[in-house]
PDB file of C-alpha atoms in Angstrom:
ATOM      1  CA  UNK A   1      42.509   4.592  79.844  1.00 66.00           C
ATOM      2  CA  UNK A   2      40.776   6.226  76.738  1.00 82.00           C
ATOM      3  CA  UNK A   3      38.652   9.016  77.400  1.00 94.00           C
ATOM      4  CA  UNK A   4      35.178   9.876  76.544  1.00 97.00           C
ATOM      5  CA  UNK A   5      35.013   9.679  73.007  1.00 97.00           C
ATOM      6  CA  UNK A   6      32.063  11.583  70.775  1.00 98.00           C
ATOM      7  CA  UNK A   7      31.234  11.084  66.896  1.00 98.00           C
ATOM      8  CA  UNK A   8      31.050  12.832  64.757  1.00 98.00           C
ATOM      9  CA  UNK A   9      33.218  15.732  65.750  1.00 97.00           C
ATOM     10  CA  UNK A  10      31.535  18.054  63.600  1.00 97.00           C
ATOM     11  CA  UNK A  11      27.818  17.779  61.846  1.00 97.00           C
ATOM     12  CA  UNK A  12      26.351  20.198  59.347  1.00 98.00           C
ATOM     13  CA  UNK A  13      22.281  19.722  58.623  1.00 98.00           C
ATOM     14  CA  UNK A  14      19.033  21.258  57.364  1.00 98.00           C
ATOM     15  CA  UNK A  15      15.935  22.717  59.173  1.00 98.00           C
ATOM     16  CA  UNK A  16      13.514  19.698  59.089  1.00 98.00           C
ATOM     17  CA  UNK A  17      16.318  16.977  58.935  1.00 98.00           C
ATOM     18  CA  UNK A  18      17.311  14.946  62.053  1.00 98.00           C
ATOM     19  CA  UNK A  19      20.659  14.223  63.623  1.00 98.00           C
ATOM     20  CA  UNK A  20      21.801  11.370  65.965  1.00 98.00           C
ATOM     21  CA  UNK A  21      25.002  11.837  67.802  1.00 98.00           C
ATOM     22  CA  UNK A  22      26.663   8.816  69.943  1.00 98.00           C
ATOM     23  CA  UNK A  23      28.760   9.270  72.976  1.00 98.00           C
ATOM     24  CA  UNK A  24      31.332   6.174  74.217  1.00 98.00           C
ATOM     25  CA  UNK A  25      32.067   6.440  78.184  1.00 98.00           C
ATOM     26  CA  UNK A  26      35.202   5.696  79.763  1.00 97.00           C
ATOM     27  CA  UNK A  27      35.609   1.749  80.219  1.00 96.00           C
ATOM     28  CA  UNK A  28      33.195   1.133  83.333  1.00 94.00           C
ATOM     29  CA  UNK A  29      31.324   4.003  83.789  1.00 95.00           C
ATOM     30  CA  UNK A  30      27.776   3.361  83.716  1.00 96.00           C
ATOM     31  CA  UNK A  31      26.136   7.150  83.674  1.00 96.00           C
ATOM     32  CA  UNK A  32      25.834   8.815  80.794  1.00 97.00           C
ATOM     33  CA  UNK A  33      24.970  12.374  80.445  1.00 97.00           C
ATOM     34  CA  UNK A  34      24.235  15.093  77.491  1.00 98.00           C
ATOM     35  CA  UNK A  35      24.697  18.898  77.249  1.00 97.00           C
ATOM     36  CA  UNK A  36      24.195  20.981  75.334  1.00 98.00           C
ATOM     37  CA  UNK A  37      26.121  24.807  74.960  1.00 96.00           C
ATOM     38  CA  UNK A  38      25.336  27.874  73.131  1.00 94.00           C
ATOM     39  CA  UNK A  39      26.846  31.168  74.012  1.00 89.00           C
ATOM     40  CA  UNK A  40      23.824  32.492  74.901  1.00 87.00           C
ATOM     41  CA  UNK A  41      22.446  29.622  77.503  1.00 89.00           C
ATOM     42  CA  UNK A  42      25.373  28.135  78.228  1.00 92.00           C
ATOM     43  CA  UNK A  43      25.524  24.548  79.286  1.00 95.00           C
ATOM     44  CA  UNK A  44      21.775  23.378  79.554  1.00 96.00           C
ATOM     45  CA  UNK A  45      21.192  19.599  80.589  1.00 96.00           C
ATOM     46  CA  UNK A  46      19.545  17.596  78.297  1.00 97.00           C
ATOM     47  CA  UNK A  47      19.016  13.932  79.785  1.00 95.00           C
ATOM     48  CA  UNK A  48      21.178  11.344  82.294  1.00 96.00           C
ATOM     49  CA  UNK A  49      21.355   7.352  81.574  1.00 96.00           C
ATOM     50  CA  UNK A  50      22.524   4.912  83.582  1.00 96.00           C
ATOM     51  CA  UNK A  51      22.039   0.893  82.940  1.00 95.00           C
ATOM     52  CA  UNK A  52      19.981   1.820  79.705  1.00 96.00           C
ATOM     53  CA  UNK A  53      17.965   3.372  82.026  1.00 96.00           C
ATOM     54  CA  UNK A  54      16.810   7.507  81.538  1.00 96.00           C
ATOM     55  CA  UNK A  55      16.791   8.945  85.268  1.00 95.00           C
ATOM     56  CA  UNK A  56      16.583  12.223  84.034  1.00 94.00           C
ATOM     57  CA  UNK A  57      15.772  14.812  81.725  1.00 95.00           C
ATOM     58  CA  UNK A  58      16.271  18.648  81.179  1.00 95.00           C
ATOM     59  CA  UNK A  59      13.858  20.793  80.151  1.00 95.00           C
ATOM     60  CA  UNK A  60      13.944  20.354  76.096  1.00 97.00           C
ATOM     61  CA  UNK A  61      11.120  19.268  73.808  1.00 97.00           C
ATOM     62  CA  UNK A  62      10.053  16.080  72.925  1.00 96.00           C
ATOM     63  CA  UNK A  63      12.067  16.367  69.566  1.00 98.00           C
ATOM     64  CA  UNK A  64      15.418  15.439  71.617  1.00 98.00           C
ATOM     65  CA  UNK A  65      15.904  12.090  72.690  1.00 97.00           C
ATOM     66  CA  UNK A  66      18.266   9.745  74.086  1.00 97.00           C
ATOM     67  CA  UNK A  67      18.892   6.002  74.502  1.00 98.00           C
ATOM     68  CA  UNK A  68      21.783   3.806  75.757  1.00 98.00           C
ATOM     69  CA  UNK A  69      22.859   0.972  75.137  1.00 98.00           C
ATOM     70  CA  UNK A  70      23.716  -2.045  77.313  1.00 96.00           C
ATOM     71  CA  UNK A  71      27.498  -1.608  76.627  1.00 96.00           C
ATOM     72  CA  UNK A  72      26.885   2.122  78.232  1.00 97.00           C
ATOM     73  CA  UNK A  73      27.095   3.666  74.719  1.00 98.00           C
ATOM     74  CA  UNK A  74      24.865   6.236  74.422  1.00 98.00           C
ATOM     75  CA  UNK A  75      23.106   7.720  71.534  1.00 98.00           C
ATOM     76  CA  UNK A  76      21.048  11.203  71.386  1.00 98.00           C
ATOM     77  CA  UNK A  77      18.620  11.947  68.525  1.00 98.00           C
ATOM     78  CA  UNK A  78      17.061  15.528  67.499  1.00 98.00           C
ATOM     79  CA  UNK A  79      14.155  15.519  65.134  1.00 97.00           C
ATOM     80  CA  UNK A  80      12.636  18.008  62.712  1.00 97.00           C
ATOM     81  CA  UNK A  81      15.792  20.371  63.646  1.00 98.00           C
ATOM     82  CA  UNK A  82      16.060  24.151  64.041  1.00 98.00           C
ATOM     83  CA  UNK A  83      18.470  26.884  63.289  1.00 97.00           C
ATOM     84  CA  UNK A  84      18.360  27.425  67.394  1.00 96.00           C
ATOM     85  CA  UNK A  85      19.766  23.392  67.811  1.00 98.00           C
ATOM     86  CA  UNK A  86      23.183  25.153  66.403  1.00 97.00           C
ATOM     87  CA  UNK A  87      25.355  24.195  69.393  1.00 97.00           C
ATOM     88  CA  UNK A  88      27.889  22.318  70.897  1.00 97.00           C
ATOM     89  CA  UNK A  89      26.698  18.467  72.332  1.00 98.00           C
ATOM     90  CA  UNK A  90      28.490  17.593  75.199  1.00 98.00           C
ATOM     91  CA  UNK A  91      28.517  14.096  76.808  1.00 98.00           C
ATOM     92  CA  UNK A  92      30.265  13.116  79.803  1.00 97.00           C
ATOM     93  CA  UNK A  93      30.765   9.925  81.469  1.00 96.00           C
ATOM     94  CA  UNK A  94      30.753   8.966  85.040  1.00 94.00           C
ATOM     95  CA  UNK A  95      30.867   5.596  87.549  1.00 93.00           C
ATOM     96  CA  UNK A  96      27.071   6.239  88.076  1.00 86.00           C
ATOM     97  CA  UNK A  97      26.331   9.633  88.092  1.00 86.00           C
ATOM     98  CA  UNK A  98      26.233  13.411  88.933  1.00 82.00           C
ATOM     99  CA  UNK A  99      27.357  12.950  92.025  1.00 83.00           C
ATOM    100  CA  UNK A 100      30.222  11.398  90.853  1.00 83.00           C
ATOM    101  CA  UNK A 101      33.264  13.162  89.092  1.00 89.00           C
ATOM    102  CA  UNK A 102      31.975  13.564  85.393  1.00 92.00           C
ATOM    103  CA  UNK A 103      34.419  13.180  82.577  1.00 95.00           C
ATOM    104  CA  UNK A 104      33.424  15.138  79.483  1.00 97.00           C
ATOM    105  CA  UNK A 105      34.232  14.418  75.835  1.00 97.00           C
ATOM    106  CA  UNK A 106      35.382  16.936  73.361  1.00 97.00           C
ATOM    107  CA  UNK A 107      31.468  17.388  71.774  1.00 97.00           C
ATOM    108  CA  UNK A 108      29.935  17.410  68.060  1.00 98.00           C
ATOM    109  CA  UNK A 109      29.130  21.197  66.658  1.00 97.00           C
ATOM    110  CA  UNK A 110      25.996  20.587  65.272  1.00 98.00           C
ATOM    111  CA  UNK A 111      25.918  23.331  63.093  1.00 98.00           C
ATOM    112  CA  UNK A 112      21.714  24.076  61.236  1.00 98.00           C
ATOM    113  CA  UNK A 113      21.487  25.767  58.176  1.00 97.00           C
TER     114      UNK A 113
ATOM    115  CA  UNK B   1      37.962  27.030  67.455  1.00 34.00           C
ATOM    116  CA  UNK B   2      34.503  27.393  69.326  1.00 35.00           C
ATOM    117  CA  UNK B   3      33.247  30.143  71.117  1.00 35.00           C
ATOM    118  CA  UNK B   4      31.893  28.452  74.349  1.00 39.00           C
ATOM    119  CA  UNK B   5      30.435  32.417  75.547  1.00 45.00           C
ATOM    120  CA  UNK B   6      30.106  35.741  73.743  1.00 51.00           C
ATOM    121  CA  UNK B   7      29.515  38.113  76.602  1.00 67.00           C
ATOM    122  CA  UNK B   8      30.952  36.098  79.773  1.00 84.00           C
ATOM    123  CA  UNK B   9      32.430  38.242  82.339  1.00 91.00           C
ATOM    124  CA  UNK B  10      36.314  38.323  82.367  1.00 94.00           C
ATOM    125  CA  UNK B  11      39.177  38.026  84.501  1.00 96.00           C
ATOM    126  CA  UNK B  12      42.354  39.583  83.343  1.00 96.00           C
ATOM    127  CA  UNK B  13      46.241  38.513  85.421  1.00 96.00           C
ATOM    128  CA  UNK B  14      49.068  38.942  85.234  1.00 96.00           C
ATOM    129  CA  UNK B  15      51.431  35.449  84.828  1.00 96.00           C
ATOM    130  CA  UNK B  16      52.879  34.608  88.408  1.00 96.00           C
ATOM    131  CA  UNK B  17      49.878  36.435  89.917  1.00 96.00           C
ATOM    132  CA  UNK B  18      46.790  34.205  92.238  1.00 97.00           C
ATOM    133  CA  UNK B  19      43.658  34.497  90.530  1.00 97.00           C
ATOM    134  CA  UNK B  20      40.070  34.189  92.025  1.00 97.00           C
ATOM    135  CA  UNK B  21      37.159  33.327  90.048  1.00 97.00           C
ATOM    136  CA  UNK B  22      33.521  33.351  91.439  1.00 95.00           C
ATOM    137  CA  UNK B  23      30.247  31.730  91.815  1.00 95.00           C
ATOM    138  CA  UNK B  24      27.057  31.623  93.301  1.00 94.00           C
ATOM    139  CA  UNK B  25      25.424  28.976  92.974  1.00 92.00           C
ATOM    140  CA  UNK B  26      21.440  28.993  93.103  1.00 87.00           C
ATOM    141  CA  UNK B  27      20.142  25.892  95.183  1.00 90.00           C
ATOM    142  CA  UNK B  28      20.829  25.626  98.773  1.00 91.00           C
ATOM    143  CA  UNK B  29      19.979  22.245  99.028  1.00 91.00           C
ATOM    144  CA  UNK B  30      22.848  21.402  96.708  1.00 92.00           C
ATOM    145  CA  UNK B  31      25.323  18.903  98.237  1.00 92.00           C
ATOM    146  CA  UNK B  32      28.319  18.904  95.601  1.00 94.00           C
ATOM    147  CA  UNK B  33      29.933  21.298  93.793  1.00 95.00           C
ATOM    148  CA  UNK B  34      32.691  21.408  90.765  1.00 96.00           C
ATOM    149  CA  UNK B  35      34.571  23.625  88.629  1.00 97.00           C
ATOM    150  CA  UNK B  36      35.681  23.120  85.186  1.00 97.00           C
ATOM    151  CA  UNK B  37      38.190  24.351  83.010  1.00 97.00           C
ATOM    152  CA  UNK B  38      37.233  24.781  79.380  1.00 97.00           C
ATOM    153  CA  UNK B  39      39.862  25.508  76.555  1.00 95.00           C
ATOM    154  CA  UNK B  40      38.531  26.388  73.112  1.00 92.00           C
ATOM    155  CA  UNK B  41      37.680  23.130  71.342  1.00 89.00           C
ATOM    156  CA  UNK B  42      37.940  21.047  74.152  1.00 93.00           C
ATOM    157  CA  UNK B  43      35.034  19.955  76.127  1.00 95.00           C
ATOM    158  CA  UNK B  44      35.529  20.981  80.167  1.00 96.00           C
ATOM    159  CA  UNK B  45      37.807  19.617  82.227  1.00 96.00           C
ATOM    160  CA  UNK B  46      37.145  18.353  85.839  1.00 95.00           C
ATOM    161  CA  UNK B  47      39.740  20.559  88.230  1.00 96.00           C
ATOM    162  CA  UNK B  48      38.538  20.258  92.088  1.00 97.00           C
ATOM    163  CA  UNK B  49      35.031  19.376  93.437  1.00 96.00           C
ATOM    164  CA  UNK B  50      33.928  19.919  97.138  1.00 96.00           C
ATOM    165  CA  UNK B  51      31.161  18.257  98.949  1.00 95.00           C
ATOM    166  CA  UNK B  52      28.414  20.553 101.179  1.00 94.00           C
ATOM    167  CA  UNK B  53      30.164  19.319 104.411  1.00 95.00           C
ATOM    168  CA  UNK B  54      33.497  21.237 103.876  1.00 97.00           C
ATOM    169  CA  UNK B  55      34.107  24.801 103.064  1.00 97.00           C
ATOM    170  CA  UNK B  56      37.729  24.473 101.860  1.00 98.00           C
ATOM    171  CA  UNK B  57      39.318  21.864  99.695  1.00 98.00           C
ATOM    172  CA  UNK B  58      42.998  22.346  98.075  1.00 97.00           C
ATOM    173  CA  UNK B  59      44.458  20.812  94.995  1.00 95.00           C
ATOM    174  CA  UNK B  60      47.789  21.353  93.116  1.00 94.00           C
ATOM    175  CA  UNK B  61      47.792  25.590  92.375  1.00 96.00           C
ATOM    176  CA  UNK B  62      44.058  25.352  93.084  1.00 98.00           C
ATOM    177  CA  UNK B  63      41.356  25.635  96.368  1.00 98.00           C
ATOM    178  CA  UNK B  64      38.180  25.553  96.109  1.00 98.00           C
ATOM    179  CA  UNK B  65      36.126  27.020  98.861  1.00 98.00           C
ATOM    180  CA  UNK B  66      32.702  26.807 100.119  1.00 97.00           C
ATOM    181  CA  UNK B  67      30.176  29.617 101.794  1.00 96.00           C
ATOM    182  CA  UNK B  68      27.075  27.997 102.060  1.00 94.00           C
ATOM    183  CA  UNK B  69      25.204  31.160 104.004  1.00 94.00           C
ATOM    184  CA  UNK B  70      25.634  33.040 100.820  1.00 94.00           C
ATOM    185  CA  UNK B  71      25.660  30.330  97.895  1.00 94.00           C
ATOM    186  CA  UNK B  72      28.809  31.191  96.963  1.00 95.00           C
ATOM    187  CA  UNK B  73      31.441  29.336  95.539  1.00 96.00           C
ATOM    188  CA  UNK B  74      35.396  30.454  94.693  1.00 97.00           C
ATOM    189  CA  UNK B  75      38.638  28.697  93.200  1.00 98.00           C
ATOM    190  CA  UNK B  76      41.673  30.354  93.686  1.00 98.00           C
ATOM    191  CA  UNK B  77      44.232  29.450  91.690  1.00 98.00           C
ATOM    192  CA  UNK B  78      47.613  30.611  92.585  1.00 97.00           C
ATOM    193  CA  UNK B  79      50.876  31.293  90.412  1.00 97.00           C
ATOM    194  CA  UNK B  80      48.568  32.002  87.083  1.00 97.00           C
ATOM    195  CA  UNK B  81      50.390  30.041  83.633  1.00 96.00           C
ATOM    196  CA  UNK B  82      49.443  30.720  80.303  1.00 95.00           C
ATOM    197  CA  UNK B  83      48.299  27.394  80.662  1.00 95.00           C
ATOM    198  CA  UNK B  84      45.427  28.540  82.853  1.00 97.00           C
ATOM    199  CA  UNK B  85      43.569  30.659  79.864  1.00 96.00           C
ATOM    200  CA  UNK B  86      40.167  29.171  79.271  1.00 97.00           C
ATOM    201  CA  UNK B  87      36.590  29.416  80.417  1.00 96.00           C
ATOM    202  CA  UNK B  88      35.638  28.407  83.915  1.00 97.00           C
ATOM    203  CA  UNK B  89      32.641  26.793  84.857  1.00 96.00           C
ATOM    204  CA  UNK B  90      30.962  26.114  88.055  1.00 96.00           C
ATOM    205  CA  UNK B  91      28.331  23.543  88.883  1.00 95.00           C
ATOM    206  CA  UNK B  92      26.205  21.941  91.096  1.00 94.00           C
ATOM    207  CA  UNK B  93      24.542  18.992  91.873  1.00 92.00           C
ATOM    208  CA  UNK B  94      21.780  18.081  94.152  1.00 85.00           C
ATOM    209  CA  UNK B  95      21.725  14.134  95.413  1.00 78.00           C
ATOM    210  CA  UNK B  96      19.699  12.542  93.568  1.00 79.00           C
ATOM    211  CA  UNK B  97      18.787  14.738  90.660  1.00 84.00           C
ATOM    212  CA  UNK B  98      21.613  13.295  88.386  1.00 86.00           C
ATOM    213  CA  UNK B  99      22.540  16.242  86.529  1.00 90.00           C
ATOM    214  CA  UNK B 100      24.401  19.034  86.922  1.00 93.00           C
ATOM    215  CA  UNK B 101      23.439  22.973  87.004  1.00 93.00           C
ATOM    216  CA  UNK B 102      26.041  25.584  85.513  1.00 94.00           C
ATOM    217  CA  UNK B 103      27.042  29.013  86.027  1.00 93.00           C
ATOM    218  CA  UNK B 104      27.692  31.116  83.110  1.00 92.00           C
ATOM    219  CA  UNK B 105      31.183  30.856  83.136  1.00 94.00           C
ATOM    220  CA  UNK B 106      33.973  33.093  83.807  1.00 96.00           C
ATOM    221  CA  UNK B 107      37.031  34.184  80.920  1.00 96.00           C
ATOM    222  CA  UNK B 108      40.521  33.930  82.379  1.00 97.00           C
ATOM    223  CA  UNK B 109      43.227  36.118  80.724  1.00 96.00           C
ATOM    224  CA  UNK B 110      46.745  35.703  81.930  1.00 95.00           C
ATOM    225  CA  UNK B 111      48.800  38.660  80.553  1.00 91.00           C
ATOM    226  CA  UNK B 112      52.734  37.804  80.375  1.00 86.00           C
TER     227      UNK B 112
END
């Protein structure tokens, strides 16, 4: 069974620009989730989706958002970036959420210049 | 590849030794619990989880256990490979709030 799969691997933009990542879960897992993890916060929730649905969200600005789609793909958008977005994006994939065993994929560096 | 922490706090072993990495965790009304392995450039890896109404659970090498008086979470991992340098993670999860909280993180270093 393929694993969680994340695109691009690696992403290199402006201040001001924006920057959508997308996230494919393992075959049949509904929830989607995204992290995000800089060395000095660690790994900080961003939002949770499951059935297109957002039950969730961490506490980041409006300029991050999320959608998914009804094949469980998930997207996640940042707007009018900063030099602090620099991190790794994590998204991980589970049957139908956190209380479930989460499956991560490798992340996108997102990298602001 | 990435630096997933700067400044965690470290754990250095010796190969063949047991190692115990720590947690406390900061919600008691927290219900589920995991640790992660992370290598560099890999996103974590799910190792052993444990659910509020145990205090011990064992996988291959690893345990997990529980001490819910004191929010405090351990995995012991015993024989320690080179393949066991990374970055562990705990996390929680309280029902219902469909995400997960992490800990800071903890550097393993097995010296051979």
């Amino acid at each position: 069974k393929a694993g969680v799969t994340q695109t691009p691997r690696y992403l290199i933009k402006t201040r001001g620009q924006q920057v959508t990542l997308s996230c494919s879960p393992i075959s049949g897992h509904r929830s989607v989730s995204w992290y995000q993890q800089t060395p000095g916060q660690g790994l900080q929730f961003l939002f949770e989706y499951f059935s297109e649905t957002q039950r969730n969200k961490g506490n980041f600005p409006g300029r991050f958002s999320g959608r998914q789609f009804s094949n469980s793909r998930s997207e996640m958008n940042v707007s009018t970036l900063e030099l602090g977005d620099s991190a790794l994006y994590l998204c991980a994939s589970s049957l139908s959420g956190a209380h479930n065993e989460q499956f991560f994929g490798p992340g996108t560096r997102l990298t602001v210049l | 590849g990435e630096s997933v922490g700067l400044h965690l706090p470290t754990l250095s072993v010796q190969e063949g030794d047991n190692s115990i990495i720590n947690c406390a965790y900061s919600n008691s009304a927290s219900d589920y619990f995991i640790w992660y392995k992370q290598e560099s450039g890999k996103g974590p890896q799910f190792i052993i989880d444990i659910r509020s109404n145990m205090d011990k659970r064992q996988g291959q090498r690893v345990t997990v256990l529980l001490n819910k008086t004191v929010k405090h979470l351990s995995l012991q991992i015993a024989a320690t490979q080179p393949g066991d340098s990374a970055v562990y993670f705990c996390a929680e999860n309280l029902q219902g709030a469909q995400k997960l909280v992490f800990g800071q993180g903890t550097r393993l270093t097995i010296n051979p």
